[in-house]
mmCIF file of C-alpha atoms in Angstrom:
data_model
loop_
_atom_site.group_PDB
_atom_site.id
_atom_site.type_symbol
_atom_site.label_atom_id
_atom_site.label_comp_id
_atom_site.label_asym_id
_atom_site.label_seq_id
_atom_site.Cartn_x
_atom_site.Cartn_y
_atom_site.Cartn_z
ATOM 1 C CA MET A 1 43.860 219.595 -22.196
ATOM 2 C CA ALA A 2 42.581 223.187 -22.271
ATOM 3 C CA PRO A 3 44.460 225.645 -20.072
ATOM 4 C CA VAL A 4 42.901 226.490 -16.711
ATOM 5 C CA LYS A 5 41.426 230.001 -16.841
ATOM 6 C CA ILE A 6 42.636 232.010 -13.845
ATOM 7 C CA ALA A 7 41.727 235.569 -12.916
ATOM 8 C CA VAL A 8 43.808 237.685 -10.540
ATOM 9 C CA MET A 9 41.873 239.855 -8.082
ATOM 10 C CA GLY A 10 43.971 242.763 -6.910
ATOM 11 C CA ALA A 11 46.696 244.380 -9.029
ATOM 12 C CA GLY A 12 49.121 245.490 -6.345
ATOM 13 C CA LEU A 13 52.720 244.300 -6.092
ATOM 14 C CA ILE A 14 51.938 240.636 -5.351
ATOM 15 C CA GLY A 15 48.930 240.564 -7.679
ATOM 16 C CA LYS A 16 51.136 241.640 -10.580
ATOM 17 C CA ARG A 17 53.670 238.948 -9.720
ATOM 18 C CA HIS A 18 50.891 236.346 -9.699
ATOM 19 C CA ALA A 19 49.723 237.552 -13.110
ATOM 20 C CA VAL A 20 53.239 237.108 -14.516
ATOM 21 C CA HIS A 21 53.445 233.559 -13.161
ATOM 22 C CA VAL A 22 49.982 232.595 -14.437
ATOM 23 C CA ARG A 23 50.959 233.790 -17.916
ATOM 24 C CA ALA A 24 54.171 231.774 -17.702
ATOM 25 C CA GLU A 25 52.426 228.532 -16.747
ATOM 26 C CA PRO A 26 51.694 226.294 -19.805
ATOM 27 C CA GLY A 27 48.654 224.772 -18.119
ATOM 28 C CA ALA A 28 47.051 228.095 -17.291
ATOM 29 C CA SER A 29 45.797 231.239 -19.003
ATOM 30 C CA LEU A 30 45.301 234.628 -17.407
ATOM 31 C CA SER A 31 41.651 235.429 -18.118
ATOM 32 C CA ALA A 32 41.218 238.749 -16.323
ATOM 33 C CA ILE A 33 42.439 241.350 -13.859
ATOM 34 C CA ILE A 34 39.805 242.282 -11.253
ATOM 35 C CA ASP A 35 40.561 245.569 -9.521
ATOM 36 C CA PRO A 36 38.444 248.723 -9.142
ATOM 37 C CA ALA A 37 41.417 251.091 -9.170
ATOM 38 C CA PRO A 38 42.544 252.949 -12.325
ATOM 39 C CA THR A 39 45.987 251.405 -11.839
ATOM 40 C CA GLY A 40 44.392 247.963 -12.063
ATOM 41 C CA LYS A 41 42.693 248.860 -15.334
ATOM 42 C CA ALA A 42 45.949 250.296 -16.690
ATOM 43 C CA PHE A 43 47.833 247.124 -15.774
ATOM 44 C CA ALA A 44 45.262 244.948 -17.562
ATOM 45 C CA GLU A 45 45.517 247.122 -20.647
ATOM 46 C CA GLU A 46 49.306 247.019 -20.477
ATOM 47 C CA ILE A 47 49.427 243.196 -20.533
ATOM 48 C CA GLY A 48 46.454 242.828 -22.880
ATOM 49 C CA VAL A 49 43.896 240.985 -20.755
ATOM 50 C CA ALA A 50 40.298 241.752 -19.785
ATOM 51 C CA TRP A 51 39.659 244.082 -16.867
ATOM 52 C CA TYR A 52 36.708 244.197 -14.463
ATOM 53 C CA PRO A 53 36.191 246.438 -11.426
ATOM 54 C CA GLY A 54 34.726 243.563 -9.384
ATOM 55 C CA PHE A 55 33.946 239.870 -9.647
ATOM 56 C CA ASP A 56 30.250 240.623 -10.011
ATOM 57 C CA ALA A 57 31.026 242.538 -13.198
ATOM 58 C CA LEU A 58 32.228 239.440 -15.060
ATOM 59 C CA PRO A 59 29.768 238.126 -17.659
ATOM 60 C CA ALA A 60 28.582 234.579 -16.966
ATOM 61 C CA THR A 61 30.398 233.446 -20.105
ATOM 62 C CA GLU A 62 33.696 234.735 -18.671
ATOM 63 C CA LYS A 63 33.543 232.892 -15.369
ATOM 64 C CA PRO A 64 37.098 231.751 -14.552
ATOM 65 C CA ASP A 65 38.097 228.269 -13.398
ATOM 66 C CA GLY A 66 39.917 229.800 -10.445
ATOM 67 C CA VAL A 67 40.776 233.151 -8.890
ATOM 68 C CA ILE A 68 43.924 234.329 -7.084
ATOM 69 C CA VAL A 69 42.849 236.787 -4.398
ATOM 70 C CA ALA A 70 45.580 239.399 -3.842
ATOM 71 C CA THR A 71 43.460 242.228 -2.449
ATOM 72 C CA PRO A 72 44.143 244.042 0.860
ATOM 73 C CA ASN A 73 43.969 241.722 3.885
ATOM 74 C CA GLN A 74 40.711 243.171 5.217
ATOM 75 C CA LEU A 75 38.948 242.289 1.937
ATOM 76 C CA HIS A 76 40.027 238.629 1.748
ATOM 77 C CA VAL A 77 36.996 237.200 3.505
ATOM 78 C CA ALA A 78 34.406 239.243 1.581
ATOM 79 C CA ASN A 79 36.134 238.390 -1.696
ATOM 80 C CA GLY A 80 36.440 234.731 -0.709
ATOM 81 C CA LEU A 81 32.772 234.420 0.283
ATOM 82 C CA GLU A 82 31.796 235.898 -3.086
ATOM 83 C CA LEU A 83 33.840 233.232 -4.841
ATOM 84 C CA VAL A 84 32.416 230.465 -2.656
ATOM 85 C CA ALA A 85 28.892 231.595 -3.624
ATOM 86 C CA ALA A 86 29.909 231.376 -7.288
ATOM 87 C CA GLY A 87 31.524 227.948 -6.813
ATOM 88 C CA VAL A 88 34.957 229.196 -7.952
ATOM 89 C CA PRO A 89 38.160 227.678 -6.456
ATOM 90 C CA MET A 90 40.475 230.276 -4.964
ATOM 91 C CA LEU A 91 44.050 230.885 -3.869
ATOM 92 C CA VAL A 92 43.933 233.579 -1.196
ATOM 93 C CA GLU A 93 47.111 235.495 -0.375
ATOM 94 C CA LYS A 94 48.391 235.340 3.176
ATOM 95 C CA PRO A 95 47.182 236.214 5.724
ATOM 96 C CA LEU A 96 43.954 234.393 5.033
ATOM 97 C CA ALA A 97 42.058 237.129 6.886
ATOM 98 C CA ASP A 98 42.645 239.985 9.282
ATOM 99 C CA SER A 99 41.333 237.938 12.236
ATOM 100 C CA VAL A 100 41.003 234.272 13.209
ATOM 101 C CA ASP A 101 37.239 234.557 13.592
ATOM 102 C CA SER A 102 36.716 235.877 10.067
ATOM 103 C CA ALA A 103 39.182 233.357 8.650
ATOM 104 C CA ARG A 104 37.253 230.558 10.355
ATOM 105 C CA LYS A 105 34.018 231.801 8.739
ATOM 106 C CA LEU A 106 35.582 231.659 5.256
ATOM 107 C CA VAL A 107 37.138 228.219 5.826
ATOM 108 C CA GLN A 108 33.932 226.683 7.148
ATOM 109 C CA THR A 109 31.805 228.214 4.374
ATOM 110 C CA ALA A 110 34.159 226.965 1.646
ATOM 111 C CA GLU A 111 34.276 223.481 3.170
ATOM 112 C CA ALA A 112 30.473 223.295 3.445
ATOM 113 C CA ALA A 113 30.170 224.301 -0.228
ATOM 114 C CA GLY A 114 32.939 221.951 -1.384
ATOM 115 C CA VAL A 115 34.893 224.852 -2.956
ATOM 116 C CA PRO A 116 38.700 224.452 -2.899
ATOM 117 C CA LEU A 117 40.409 227.120 -0.811
ATOM 118 C CA LEU A 118 44.211 227.459 -0.898
ATOM 119 C CA VAL A 119 46.291 229.960 1.053
ATOM 120 C CA GLY A 120 49.324 231.706 -0.427
ATOM 121 C CA HIS A 121 52.034 230.492 1.946
ATOM 122 C CA HIS A 122 54.114 229.918 -1.164
ATOM 123 C CA ARG A 123 57.340 229.033 0.661
ATOM 124 C CA ARG A 124 56.035 225.515 1.259
ATOM 125 C CA HIS A 125 56.280 225.040 -2.513
ATOM 126 C CA ASN A 126 60.041 225.738 -2.471
ATOM 127 C CA PRO A 127 61.911 222.492 -3.365
ATOM 128 C CA MET A 128 64.416 223.312 -0.639
ATOM 129 C CA ILE A 129 61.679 223.237 1.998
ATOM 130 C CA ARG A 130 60.340 219.967 0.618
ATOM 131 C CA LYS A 131 63.811 218.433 0.958
ATOM 132 C CA ALA A 132 64.089 219.739 4.518
ATOM 133 C CA ARG A 133 60.747 218.172 5.375
ATOM 134 C CA GLU A 134 61.856 214.851 3.828
ATOM 135 C CA ALA A 135 65.022 214.835 5.943
ATOM 136 C CA ILE A 136 63.071 215.547 9.131
ATOM 137 C CA ASP A 137 60.352 212.983 8.379
ATOM 138 C CA ALA A 138 63.015 210.372 7.567
ATOM 139 C CA GLY A 139 64.410 210.831 11.072
ATOM 140 C CA ARG A 140 67.792 212.145 9.946
ATOM 141 C CA LEU A 141 67.784 214.738 12.750
ATOM 142 C CA GLY A 142 66.415 212.303 15.319
ATOM 143 C CA ARG A 143 63.810 213.795 17.638
ATOM 144 C CA ILE A 144 63.395 217.514 16.973
ATOM 145 C CA LEU A 145 64.161 219.488 20.138
ATOM 146 C CA THR A 146 64.634 223.100 19.095
ATOM 147 C CA LEU A 147 64.695 225.598 16.253
ATOM 148 C CA ASN A 148 65.791 229.176 15.750
ATOM 149 C CA GLY A 149 64.592 231.579 13.110
ATOM 150 C CA GLN A 150 65.519 235.143 12.168
ATOM 151 C CA PHE A 151 63.971 237.847 10.047
ATOM 152 C CA TRP A 152 66.351 240.782 10.320
ATOM 153 C CA LEU A 153 66.556 243.438 7.643
ATOM 154 C CA VAL A 154 65.879 247.133 7.115
ATOM 155 C CA LYS A 155 62.804 248.421 5.322
ATOM 156 C CA PRO A 156 63.795 251.803 3.816
ATOM 157 C CA ASP A 157 62.272 255.034 5.074
ATOM 158 C CA ASP A 158 60.156 255.577 1.965
ATOM 159 C CA TYR A 159 58.395 252.249 2.637
ATOM 160 C CA PHE A 160 56.663 253.963 5.540
ATOM 161 C CA GLU A 161 55.428 256.921 3.535
ATOM 162 C CA VAL A 162 52.256 254.849 2.969
ATOM 163 C CA ASP A 163 50.110 255.455 6.051
ATOM 164 C CA TRP A 164 48.826 251.917 6.647
ATOM 165 C CA ARG A 165 52.394 250.595 6.876
ATOM 166 C CA ARG A 166 52.867 252.628 10.073
ATOM 167 C CA GLN A 167 49.698 251.394 11.739
ATOM 168 C CA GLU A 168 48.883 248.508 14.082
ATOM 169 C CA GLY A 169 48.928 245.203 12.189
ATOM 170 C CA ALA A 170 51.407 246.367 9.579
ATOM 171 C CA GLY A 171 54.554 245.441 11.514
ATOM 172 C CA PRO A 172 56.778 242.439 10.846
ATOM 173 C CA ILE A 173 54.718 240.037 13.017
ATOM 174 C CA LEU A 174 51.790 239.901 10.593
ATOM 175 C CA ILE A 175 53.502 240.984 7.388
ATOM 176 C CA ASN A 176 56.699 238.914 7.609
ATOM 177 C CA LEU A 177 56.824 236.529 10.583
ATOM 178 C CA ILE A 178 53.647 234.798 9.389
ATOM 179 C CA HIS A 179 55.720 233.202 6.572
ATOM 180 C CA ASP A 180 58.293 231.859 9.026
ATOM 181 C CA ILE A 181 55.676 230.581 11.469
ATOM 182 C CA ASP A 182 53.934 228.736 8.652
ATOM 183 C CA LEU A 183 57.167 226.987 7.699
ATOM 184 C CA PHE A 184 57.903 226.086 11.329
ATOM 185 C CA ARG A 185 54.483 224.456 11.554
ATOM 186 C CA TYR A 186 55.050 222.625 8.268
ATOM 187 C CA LEU A 187 58.495 221.346 9.292
ATOM 188 C CA CYS A 188 58.089 220.709 13.017
ATOM 189 C CA GLY A 189 54.360 220.336 13.746
ATOM 190 C CA GLU A 190 51.693 222.285 15.578
ATOM 191 C CA ILE A 191 52.517 225.169 17.916
ATOM 192 C CA THR A 192 50.520 225.030 21.144
ATOM 193 C CA GLY A 193 51.793 228.022 23.110
ATOM 194 C CA VAL A 194 53.801 231.241 22.759
ATOM 195 C CA GLN A 195 55.485 233.964 24.747
ATOM 196 C CA ALA A 196 56.487 237.212 23.071
ATOM 197 C CA LEU A 197 57.726 240.774 23.409
ATOM 198 C CA SER A 198 57.678 243.589 20.854
ATOM 199 C CA SER A 199 59.108 247.091 20.493
ATOM 200 C CA ASN A 200 58.756 250.245 18.393
ATOM 201 C CA ALA A 201 61.706 252.007 20.017
ATOM 202 C CA VAL A 202 63.242 253.461 16.851
ATOM 203 C CA ARG A 203 60.416 254.736 14.631
ATOM 204 C CA GLY A 204 57.756 255.065 17.322
ATOM 205 C CA ASN A 205 54.948 254.064 14.966
ATOM 206 C CA PRO A 206 51.853 252.175 16.232
ATOM 207 C CA ALA A 207 53.186 249.145 14.309
ATOM 208 C CA GLU A 208 55.890 247.158 16.050
ATOM 209 C CA GLU A 209 59.307 247.055 14.387
ATOM 210 C CA THR A 210 60.952 244.319 16.457
ATOM 211 C CA ALA A 211 59.478 241.198 18.036
ATOM 212 C CA VAL A 212 60.852 238.134 19.775
ATOM 213 C CA ALA A 213 58.837 234.949 20.459
ATOM 214 C CA ILE A 214 59.293 231.618 22.217
ATOM 215 C CA LEU A 215 57.323 228.774 20.644
ATOM 216 C CA ARG A 216 56.182 225.524 22.234
ATOM 217 C CA PHE A 217 55.345 222.692 19.868
ATOM 218 C CA ALA A 218 52.922 219.833 20.468
ATOM 219 C CA ASN A 219 55.752 217.324 20.124
ATOM 220 C CA GLY A 220 57.693 218.954 22.975
ATOM 221 C CA ALA A 221 60.125 220.953 20.824
ATOM 222 C CA LEU A 222 60.891 224.574 21.707
ATOM 223 C CA GLY A 223 61.675 227.367 19.295
ATOM 224 C CA THR A 224 62.846 230.953 19.291
ATOM 225 C CA VAL A 225 62.200 233.445 16.518
ATOM 226 C CA SER A 226 63.017 237.135 16.225
ATOM 227 C CA ALA A 227 61.872 239.629 13.615
ATOM 228 C CA SER A 228 62.904 243.185 12.958
ATOM 229 C CA ASP A 229 62.536 245.477 9.962
ATOM 230 C CA THR A 230 65.032 247.938 11.499
ATOM 231 C CA VAL A 231 68.224 245.838 11.655
ATOM 232 C CA VAL A 232 71.028 245.787 9.121
ATOM 233 C CA SER A 233 71.915 242.123 8.703
ATOM 234 C CA PRO A 234 72.177 239.224 6.209
ATOM 235 C CA TRP A 235 69.916 236.906 8.277
ATOM 236 C CA SER A 236 66.449 236.638 6.763
ATOM 237 C CA TRP A 237 64.649 234.375 4.304
ATOM 238 C CA GLU A 238 64.601 237.223 1.797
ATOM 239 C CA LEU A 239 68.380 237.743 1.837
ATOM 240 C CA THR A 240 69.514 234.095 2.131
ATOM 241 C CA THR A 241 67.342 232.060 -0.231
ATOM 242 C CA GLY A 242 67.563 233.931 -3.532
ATOM 243 C CA GLU A 243 63.812 233.367 -3.917
ATOM 244 C CA ASN A 244 63.207 236.956 -4.986
ATOM 245 C CA PRO A 245 66.033 238.414 -7.127
ATOM 246 C CA ALA A 246 65.170 241.912 -5.906
ATOM 247 C CA TYR A 247 67.078 241.113 -2.683
ATOM 248 C CA PRO A 248 70.906 240.835 -2.709
ATOM 249 C CA ARG A 249 71.593 237.210 -1.820
ATOM 250 C CA GLN A 250 73.856 236.411 1.127
ATOM 251 C CA ASP A 251 75.662 233.147 1.945
ATOM 252 C CA GLN A 252 74.089 232.822 5.403
ATOM 253 C CA SER A 253 71.294 230.899 7.109
ATOM 254 C CA CYS A 254 67.972 232.131 8.466
ATOM 255 C CA TYR A 255 66.795 228.980 10.302
ATOM 256 C CA GLN A 256 68.530 226.236 12.308
ATOM 257 C CA ILE A 257 66.620 223.110 13.355
ATOM 258 C CA GLY A 258 68.171 220.859 16.000
ATOM 259 C CA GLY A 259 67.492 217.254 16.956
ATOM 260 C CA THR A 260 68.983 214.431 18.969
ATOM 261 C CA HIS A 261 70.958 213.075 15.996
ATOM 262 C CA GLY A 262 71.576 216.088 13.792
ATOM 263 C CA SER A 263 70.947 219.731 12.981
ATOM 264 C CA LEU A 264 69.880 221.367 9.753
ATOM 265 C CA THR A 265 70.481 224.856 8.411
ATOM 266 C CA ILE A 266 68.105 226.567 5.982
ATOM 267 C CA PRO A 267 68.445 227.544 3.177
ATOM 268 C CA ALA A 268 71.823 225.824 2.640
ATOM 269 C CA LEU A 269 70.423 222.459 3.807
ATOM 270 C CA GLU A 270 73.630 221.659 5.656
ATOM 271 C CA LEU A 271 73.006 218.621 7.833
ATOM 272 C CA TRP A 272 75.404 218.341 10.782
ATOM 273 C CA SER A 273 75.743 214.965 12.486
ATOM 274 C CA HIS A 274 78.191 212.492 14.065
ATOM 275 C CA SER A 275 79.467 209.587 12.012
ATOM 276 C CA ASP A 276 79.309 207.168 14.897
ATOM 277 C CA LYS A 277 79.128 207.983 18.611
ATOM 278 C CA ARG A 278 77.435 211.195 19.698
ATOM 279 C CA GLY A 279 79.359 213.502 22.004
ATOM 280 C CA TRP A 280 80.953 216.921 22.245
ATOM 281 C CA TRP A 281 84.424 215.527 21.649
ATOM 282 C CA GLU A 282 83.372 213.607 18.557
ATOM 283 C CA PRO A 283 84.044 215.040 15.083
ATOM 284 C CA LEU A 284 81.055 216.554 13.278
ATOM 285 C CA ARG A 285 80.183 215.601 9.730
ATOM 286 C CA ARG A 286 78.684 218.235 7.384
ATOM 287 C CA GLU A 287 76.524 217.059 4.502
ATOM 288 C CA ARG A 288 74.780 219.312 2.017
ATOM 289 C CA ILE A 289 71.385 217.962 0.889
ATOM 290 C CA PRO A 290 70.995 218.647 -2.843
ATOM 291 C CA PHE A 291 67.872 220.101 -4.421
ATOM 292 C CA VAL A 292 66.887 221.641 -7.745
ATOM 293 C CA PRO A 293 65.783 225.276 -7.253
ATOM 294 C CA GLU A 294 62.445 226.445 -8.627
ATOM 295 C CA ASP A 295 60.450 229.631 -8.184
ATOM 296 C CA PRO A 296 57.891 228.671 -5.494
ATOM 297 C CA LEU A 297 55.336 231.164 -6.810
ATOM 298 C CA GLN A 298 55.433 229.411 -10.158
ATOM 299 C CA ALA A 299 55.153 226.011 -8.480
ATOM 300 C CA GLN A 300 52.203 227.330 -6.466
ATOM 301 C CA VAL A 301 50.346 228.353 -9.656
ATOM 302 C CA ARG A 302 50.977 224.917 -11.167
ATOM 303 C CA HIS A 303 49.662 223.291 -7.983
ATOM 304 C CA PHE A 304 46.578 225.546 -8.014
ATOM 305 C CA CYS A 305 45.831 224.378 -11.559
ATOM 306 C CA ALA A 306 46.182 220.732 -10.448
ATOM 307 C CA VAL A 307 43.793 221.346 -7.544
ATOM 308 C CA ILE A 308 41.256 222.953 -9.881
ATOM 309 C CA ARG A 309 41.480 219.894 -12.171
ATOM 310 C CA GLY A 310 40.967 217.599 -9.177
ATOM 311 C CA GLU A 311 44.424 216.037 -9.549
ATOM 312 C CA GLU A 312 45.910 217.150 -6.219
ATOM 313 C CA ALA A 313 44.740 218.108 -2.716
ATOM 314 C CA PRO A 314 45.717 221.597 -1.489
ATOM 315 C CA LEU A 315 49.197 221.701 0.041
ATOM 316 C CA VAL A 316 48.221 224.766 2.075
ATOM 317 C CA SER A 317 44.504 224.396 2.726
ATOM 318 C CA GLY A 318 42.234 226.982 4.296
ATOM 319 C CA ARG A 319 42.612 225.157 7.634
ATOM 320 C CA GLU A 320 46.390 225.364 7.359
ATOM 321 C CA GLY A 321 46.170 229.104 6.750
ATOM 322 C CA LEU A 322 43.780 229.409 9.681
ATOM 323 C CA ALA A 323 46.122 227.513 12.027
ATOM 324 C CA THR A 324 49.085 229.708 11.066
ATOM 325 C CA LEU A 325 47.023 232.861 11.558
ATOM 326 C CA ALA A 326 46.010 231.608 15.007
ATOM 327 C CA VAL A 327 49.674 231.375 16.031
ATOM 328 C CA ILE A 328 50.371 234.892 14.741
ATOM 329 C CA GLU A 329 47.357 236.236 16.613
ATOM 330 C CA ALA A 330 48.667 234.517 19.755
ATOM 331 C CA VAL A 331 52.116 236.111 19.282
ATOM 332 C CA LYS A 332 50.557 239.553 19.001
ATOM 333 C CA ARG A 333 48.376 238.938 22.068
ATOM 334 C CA ALA A 334 51.369 237.688 24.072
ATOM 335 C CA ALA A 335 53.451 240.701 23.029
ATOM 336 C CA ARG A 336 50.710 243.090 24.174
ATOM 337 C CA SER A 337 50.102 241.372 27.516
ATOM 338 C CA GLY A 338 53.580 240.070 28.382
ATOM 339 C CA ALA A 339 51.929 236.805 29.469
ATOM 340 C CA PRO A 340 52.101 233.307 27.892
ATOM 341 C CA VAL A 341 49.272 232.490 25.480
ATOM 342 C CA GLU A 342 47.920 228.986 24.895
ATOM 343 C CA ILE A 343 46.655 228.152 21.387
ATOM 344 C CA ALA A 344 43.440 226.165 21.332
ATOM 345 C CA PRO A 345 43.495 223.515 18.573
ATOM 346 C CA GLU A 346 41.134 224.010 15.675
ATOM 347 C CA PRO A 347 39.155 221.013 14.448
ATOM 348 C CA ALA A 348 41.392 220.364 11.459
ATOM 349 C CA SER A 349 42.267 217.921 8.752
ATOM 350 C CA ALA A 350 45.472 215.877 8.857
ATOM 351 C CA ARG A 351 48.785 217.704 8.605
ATOM 352 C CA ALA A 352 49.131 219.027 5.063
ATOM 353 C CA GLY A 353 51.675 217.411 2.801
ATOM 354 C CA ALA A 354 52.092 214.326 5.001
#
C-alpha cells in the first residue's frame, strides 16, 4: 500500500513536531511544508521536502491526501474551509477555532461536503487514557461522582516576550486547560454547566494566569479544575506523564476521578477500592492498571492515515473539538461575569470512541 501523502501547514513549534512524526510513520510520507514565513521555507529546505507559501500554491499534481493544520488559531477556519473546498481530509490543531461560532461553521461545512475533519486533542490517543476509559466504562469505579484536575507550573519570563502571549485568549484557559477539559469530557461525559474565577494578580497582563472552575456533568458528576502558569509545582499533565521529554517528569498525579466503588489517579492509573465491604474503616486496595506507553502524537498521525484510507472513524471529530471549545468558552464567560454559565448542547454525533 502506498504511503499516505501528508502536508503540514504551519511550521511553528507544533508544526515541526508533526512533521517529525509524519516522517517517522511507515504508512505516511511528508509531502510538503506550507508556510508563508521565511522560517517555514528554511525548515522545509533543512529537512528536504517541498515548500509552498500557501495551499493554493500547490500544483494539482502535488495535492496531498491529507493536511495537518498547525497555523495560528485565528487562521484555522479559513485554512480548514480551503481544504474542504479542495476535498482534502484535515487534522486541525486545537483549539479548532478562536470562537464557537466559527468552529461550528467549519464543522458543518466539512460534514456537508463529506470531508473528514479531525481535531488535535492528541491526549486521547495516549494508551494510558484509553486504559482509564476502559476501567471507567467497565464500571470498576462504580458511578462517577467527582473529579479533580490540576495544571500548575511556571512558564518562564522569556515566554512572555512574545506580545500575543500576554494578550486576552493567550492564558492557560484556552492554551492549556482545553486539553484537560477535552479529557474530562472523554472520560466522564458531557459538561452541561460551569462556574469559574480567574486572576492576573502577579504579571498583570490582559491574559489570565490562574483560573479555577467547577464543572457539572450531564450524568450528575461534579468536577473541580484549577490552572496556573505561575505556580511552582509537580502537578500538571506536562510534568507527570512523561509525554514530552522536554519536561522533567515527576512521580505525582494530575487528575483524580472518584466513584461509588473506586477512585483512579492519572497518569499512574492507580485504582483504589475496597476488597469487600465499603466503608471508612475498611482497608483500601491499590491496584496499578498496566499499559504500554506510546507517543500519542505518533499514534494520532497513524490514526489520521487510517481515517484518510477509510479504515477508521475519527476519534476526535470536528464535533468533539467543537464541544470542548464550547466548554472553554463557557469557562471564560463565567470567569468574566462571576455567574454560572449553562452550556447548550450541540446537535452532535454519538460520544467518540464509544
